[in-house]
Structures are given as structure tokens and as C-alpha cells.
Tab-separated table of C-alpha atoms in Angstrom:
chain	number	residue	atom	x	y	z
A	1	UNK	CA	-0.348	-69.032	2.323
A	2	UNK	CA	-1.300	-66.065	4.457
A	3	UNK	CA	2.309	-64.840	4.455
A	4	UNK	CA	2.508	-65.127	0.669
A	5	UNK	CA	-0.722	-63.158	0.266
A	6	UNK	CA	0.533	-60.407	2.561
A	7	UNK	CA	3.821	-60.213	0.668
A	8	UNK	CA	1.966	-60.074	-2.645
A	9	UNK	CA	-0.379	-57.345	-1.412
A	10	UNK	CA	2.540	-55.382	0.045
A	11	UNK	CA	4.551	-55.714	-3.156
A	12	UNK	CA	1.556	-54.693	-5.269
A	13	UNK	CA	0.852	-51.668	-3.038
A	14	UNK	CA	4.485	-50.583	-3.237
A	15	UNK	CA	4.464	-50.795	-7.032
A	16	UNK	CA	1.262	-48.747	-7.181
A	17	UNK	CA	2.778	-46.131	-4.890
A	18	UNK	CA	5.924	-45.868	-7.024
A	19	UNK	CA	3.853	-45.469	-10.188
A	20	UNK	CA	1.740	-42.785	-8.512
A	21	UNK	CA	4.827	-40.843	-7.387
A	22	UNK	CA	6.316	-41.058	-10.894
A	23	UNK	CA	3.101	-39.668	-12.388
A	24	UNK	CA	3.128	-36.805	-9.879
A	25	UNK	CA	6.747	-35.990	-10.676
A	26	UNK	CA	6.016	-35.893	-14.404
A	27	UNK	CA	3.011	-33.643	-13.841
A	28	UNK	CA	5.069	-31.325	-11.647
A	29	UNK	CA	7.855	-31.164	-14.229
A	30	UNK	CA	5.383	-30.212	-16.948
A	31	UNK	CA	3.951	-27.515	-14.688
A	32	UNK	CA	7.364	-25.985	-14.006
A	33	UNK	CA	8.398	-26.073	-17.641
A	34	UNK	CA	5.295	-24.317	-18.932
A	35	UNK	CA	5.659	-20.741	-20.068
A	36	UNK	CA	4.552	-18.208	-17.472
A	37	UNK	CA	1.409	-16.294	-18.276
A	38	UNK	CA	0.988	-12.568	-17.758
A	39	UNK	CA	-0.898	-13.241	-14.527
A	40	UNK	CA	2.187	-14.938	-13.060
A	41	UNK	CA	4.196	-11.733	-13.209
A	42	UNK	CA	3.817	-9.006	-10.574
A	43	UNK	CA	2.168	-5.873	-11.954
A	44	UNK	CA	4.185	-2.797	-12.794
A	45	UNK	CA	5.046	-0.811	-9.693
A	46	UNK	CA	5.054	-3.899	-7.475
A	47	UNK	CA	8.577	-3.291	-6.212
A	48	UNK	CA	8.826	-3.084	-2.403
A	49	UNK	CA	8.024	0.306	-0.882
A	50	UNK	CA	11.412	1.280	0.550
A	51	UNK	CA	10.767	1.982	4.234
A	52	UNK	CA	14.442	2.769	4.734
A	53	UNK	CA	13.875	6.086	2.969
A	54	UNK	CA	11.877	7.341	5.928
A	55	UNK	CA	14.672	8.755	8.037
A	56	UNK	CA	14.470	8.202	11.751
A	57	UNK	CA	11.656	5.674	11.352
A	58	UNK	CA	12.939	2.287	12.511
A	59	UNK	CA	9.384	1.159	13.252
A	60	UNK	CA	8.019	1.924	9.789
A	61	UNK	CA	5.591	-0.656	8.426
A	62	UNK	CA	3.374	-0.917	5.343
A	63	UNK	CA	-0.246	-1.818	4.721
A	64	UNK	CA	-2.690	-1.397	1.853
A	65	UNK	CA	-6.171	0.012	2.327
A	66	UNK	CA	-9.141	-0.061	-0.028
A	67	UNK	CA	-10.738	3.358	-0.542
A	68	UNK	CA	-13.827	4.674	-2.303
A	69	UNK	CA	-11.929	7.484	-4.005
A	70	UNK	CA	-8.212	7.872	-4.662
A	71	UNK	CA	-8.293	11.591	-3.966
A	72	UNK	CA	-10.250	11.721	-0.729
A	73	UNK	CA	-8.957	8.385	0.547
A	74	UNK	CA	-5.323	9.404	0.309
A	75	UNK	CA	-6.011	12.777	1.935
A	76	UNK	CA	-7.939	11.254	4.837
A	77	UNK	CA	-5.394	8.516	5.523
A	78	UNK	CA	-2.567	11.036	5.255
A	79	UNK	CA	-4.089	13.077	8.075
A	80	UNK	CA	-4.079	10.237	10.604
A	81	UNK	CA	-1.571	10.197	13.428
A	82	UNK	CA	1.363	7.898	12.790
A	83	UNK	CA	1.142	7.923	8.985
A	84	UNK	CA	4.455	8.697	7.293
A	85	UNK	CA	3.521	8.537	3.612
A	86	UNK	CA	0.874	7.436	1.127
A	87	UNK	CA	0.694	6.284	-2.482
A	88	UNK	CA	-2.416	5.687	-4.563
A	89	UNK	CA	-2.751	2.762	-6.928
A	90	UNK	CA	-4.252	-0.703	-7.103
A	91	UNK	CA	-3.606	-4.228	-5.942
A	92	UNK	CA	-4.950	-7.609	-7.022
A	93	UNK	CA	-8.738	-7.421	-7.174
A	94	UNK	CA	-8.855	-3.952	-5.593
A	95	UNK	CA	-8.762	-1.078	-8.115
A	96	UNK	CA	-8.796	1.758	-5.551
A	97	UNK	CA	-6.014	1.259	-3.043
A	98	UNK	CA	-3.827	3.485	-0.901
A	99	UNK	CA	-0.511	2.068	0.207
A	100	UNK	CA	0.320	3.493	3.631
A	101	UNK	CA	3.653	3.576	5.389
A	102	UNK	CA	3.132	4.145	9.092
A	103	UNK	CA	4.870	4.208	12.461
A	104	UNK	CA	4.039	0.915	14.173
A	105	UNK	CA	4.745	2.548	17.549
A	106	UNK	CA	1.866	4.974	17.010
A	107	UNK	CA	-0.705	3.107	14.951
A	108	UNK	CA	-1.529	-0.147	13.166
A	109	UNK	CA	-3.713	-1.338	10.264
A	110	UNK	CA	-6.707	-1.966	12.532
A	111	UNK	CA	-6.607	1.545	13.990
A	112	UNK	CA	-6.172	3.074	10.534
A	113	UNK	CA	-9.215	1.151	9.330
A	114	UNK	CA	-11.348	2.196	12.302
A	115	UNK	CA	-10.344	5.855	12.076
A	116	UNK	CA	-10.833	6.115	8.317
A	117	UNK	CA	-13.765	3.758	7.838
A	118	UNK	CA	-11.881	1.970	5.052
A	119	UNK	CA	-11.051	-1.721	4.716
A	120	UNK	CA	-7.509	-3.053	5.058
A	121	UNK	CA	-6.752	-5.440	2.190
A	122	UNK	CA	-3.096	-6.121	2.990
A	123	UNK	CA	-1.821	-5.913	6.566
A	124	UNK	CA	1.893	-6.235	5.830
A	125	UNK	CA	2.432	-4.663	2.412
A	126	UNK	CA	3.370	-7.902	0.674
A	127	UNK	CA	0.683	-7.923	-2.022
A	128	UNK	CA	1.717	-6.679	-5.474
A	129	UNK	CA	0.896	-2.996	-5.890
A	130	UNK	CA	0.540	-0.950	-9.068
A	131	UNK	CA	1.196	2.764	-8.659
A	132	UNK	CA	-1.419	5.126	-10.031
A	133	UNK	CA	-0.464	7.868	-12.515
A	134	UNK	CA	1.256	11.042	-11.247
A	135	UNK	CA	-1.864	13.199	-11.610
A	136	UNK	CA	-3.625	11.021	-9.017
A	137	UNK	CA	-0.869	11.275	-6.411
A	138	UNK	CA	-1.356	14.056	-3.823
A	139	UNK	CA	-4.273	15.308	-5.910
A	140	UNK	CA	-5.442	18.136	-3.641
A	141	UNK	CA	-1.936	19.450	-3.148
A	142	UNK	CA	-1.528	19.564	-6.917
A	143	UNK	CA	-4.525	21.897	-7.197
A	144	UNK	CA	-2.732	24.652	-5.246
A	145	UNK	CA	0.283	26.923	-5.863
A	146	UNK	CA	2.211	24.643	-3.500
A	147	UNK	CA	2.455	22.163	-6.362
A	148	UNK	CA	5.612	23.904	-7.563
A	149	UNK	CA	7.426	22.348	-4.607
A	150	UNK	CA	6.189	18.819	-5.249
A	151	UNK	CA	8.691	16.339	-6.673
A	152	UNK	CA	8.711	12.615	-7.469
A	153	UNK	CA	4.981	12.409	-8.162
A	154	UNK	CA	5.404	9.140	-10.113
A	155	UNK	CA	6.497	7.618	-6.782
A	156	UNK	CA	3.826	9.266	-4.644
A	157	UNK	CA	5.215	12.775	-4.216
A	158	UNK	CA	7.574	14.660	-1.931
A	159	UNK	CA	7.923	18.235	-0.736
A	160	UNK	CA	11.368	19.329	0.374
A	161	UNK	CA	12.546	15.737	-0.152
A	162	UNK	CA	9.980	14.609	2.429
A	163	UNK	CA	7.150	12.207	1.630
A	164	UNK	CA	5.745	12.919	5.096
A	165	UNK	CA	5.464	16.664	4.455
A	166	UNK	CA	3.802	16.097	1.075
A	167	UNK	CA	1.352	13.672	2.677
A	168	UNK	CA	0.375	16.115	5.416
A	169	UNK	CA	0.062	19.102	3.091
A	170	UNK	CA	-2.201	17.087	0.807
A	171	UNK	CA	-4.437	16.251	3.773
A	172	UNK	CA	-4.661	19.909	4.822
A	173	UNK	CA	-5.575	20.931	1.277
A	174	UNK	CA	-8.738	18.842	1.562
A	175	UNK	CA	-9.723	20.040	5.021
A	176	UNK	CA	-8.302	17.189	7.096
A	177	UNK	CA	-6.130	17.591	10.155
A	178	UNK	CA	-6.483	20.521	12.525
A	179	UNK	CA	-5.512	24.159	12.628
A	180	UNK	CA	-2.976	23.270	15.309
A	181	UNK	CA	-1.393	20.690	12.995
A	182	UNK	CA	-1.046	23.302	10.277
A	183	UNK	CA	0.466	25.853	12.648
A	184	UNK	CA	3.022	23.264	13.689
A	185	UNK	CA	3.987	22.512	10.088
A	186	UNK	CA	3.954	26.184	9.092
A	187	UNK	CA	7.468	26.563	10.486
A	188	UNK	CA	8.565	25.061	7.157
A	189	UNK	CA	6.534	27.545	5.088
A	190	UNK	CA	6.708	31.250	4.458
A	191	UNK	CA	4.103	33.403	6.187
A	192	UNK	CA	2.376	33.969	2.858
A	193	UNK	CA	2.017	30.269	2.090
A	194	UNK	CA	1.050	29.476	5.658
A	195	UNK	CA	-1.815	31.971	5.453
A	196	UNK	CA	-2.840	30.527	2.095
A	197	UNK	CA	-2.801	26.967	3.456
A	198	UNK	CA	-4.914	27.938	6.455
A	199	UNK	CA	-7.473	29.618	4.194
A	200	UNK	CA	-7.694	26.530	1.975
A	201	UNK	CA	-8.024	24.258	4.996
A	202	UNK	CA	-10.781	26.370	6.581
A	203	UNK	CA	-12.801	26.426	3.363
A	204	UNK	CA	-12.508	22.672	2.814
A	205	UNK	CA	-13.037	21.914	6.497
A	206	UNK	CA	-16.365	23.755	6.471
A	207	UNK	CA	-17.511	21.688	3.495
A	208	UNK	CA	-17.006	18.384	5.310
């Protein structure tokens, strides 16, 4: 009798398990067949930030950092050692974001956060990212005569086909960096523009 009861219980449990699995499979199938909502799709501009474009940068990595202001946040982050390039935009739940491509041999998301005072919201650049409009990219650089050299603003901006140079010039135009940094980069500028850049930097630097 005991054996029969065990067999009955075992058979009943097996049937219940099969029915449960079948219900789960049906539910899963309905979930996969449903039409995707707008929230399922990555936002515009969420394509990967191509680190291969940074020549001679095999250790390039990406992170996303929440800032208080697009303009000042991008300029400050662009002045930090080890930063190759910046883009302003937004990510999920964070409307003011700067996407940073950096040299992992020189810095990391934690150091960037400590030095800037901003919060890292994505340590490896995998979260969807929506690029901001062109007039928000390299904002301070765009307010100077140097803007005539800026290209590819919809993608973050370049000067002389260099995102790094555009990033550094933008930082200088808001008073970040040092006079020594500017003198080093002035080898790529005419004497006239170098003098202009130094004057802009000194004025902005005093205001900080």
C-alpha cells in the first residue's frame, strides 16, 4: 500500500510539473511574440562609440558621467589627463551625460569622478546613449573664432580631424587646463591664434 501511495504521489507530482512547464512555455511564447514597444528600442545615437578611431590608443575605454551642465561638464572632463574625447548627450534616466573616451593606462572612471566631482553612471560605455544636438557639443569652442576649424559637431566635434584636439581646445576656452598645456598644444596653431587662446584661457581661468 505504501509503495502504491508513493507511486501515485510521484506520478501526480510529475503531471503537475509537466503542466507547470507547459504553462511557462506558453507564457514565454506570448511574451516573445508581442510587438516591441518604443522603450524596447535603443534611443537614437546609441550606436557604439568607435574607439578604433582614436589612433595610437589601444587602451581606449569608454564611460558615461552625469554632469550638472552640458557645457561646463564637458569642458572640465575634457581637461583631465588621459581623456581622449568627449560627447554630450543623455542616457537612460540621466538627462545630462558626458560620454568620455579615455586612456585606461592613464586614468579610470573612479579617478575621473574624483577629479571632476561628477558621478559615473556607466563604467564601461554599454548603456544606450543619445547624442545631444550639435550646438551643445564643444560649446565654449564654438563661441570663439576657432569654431571655423571645427568639424563633425553632430558626432561630438573634431579639429584637424582630431577629437582629442577639439576636446582640449574646448577645455581651454572655459579656463580649464594650464598655461603649460596650452603652450604645448600651440605648436598646432598660428602665433595669432595661440595668443588669442591664451587670452581667453586667462580671462576664464580668473573667473573660476
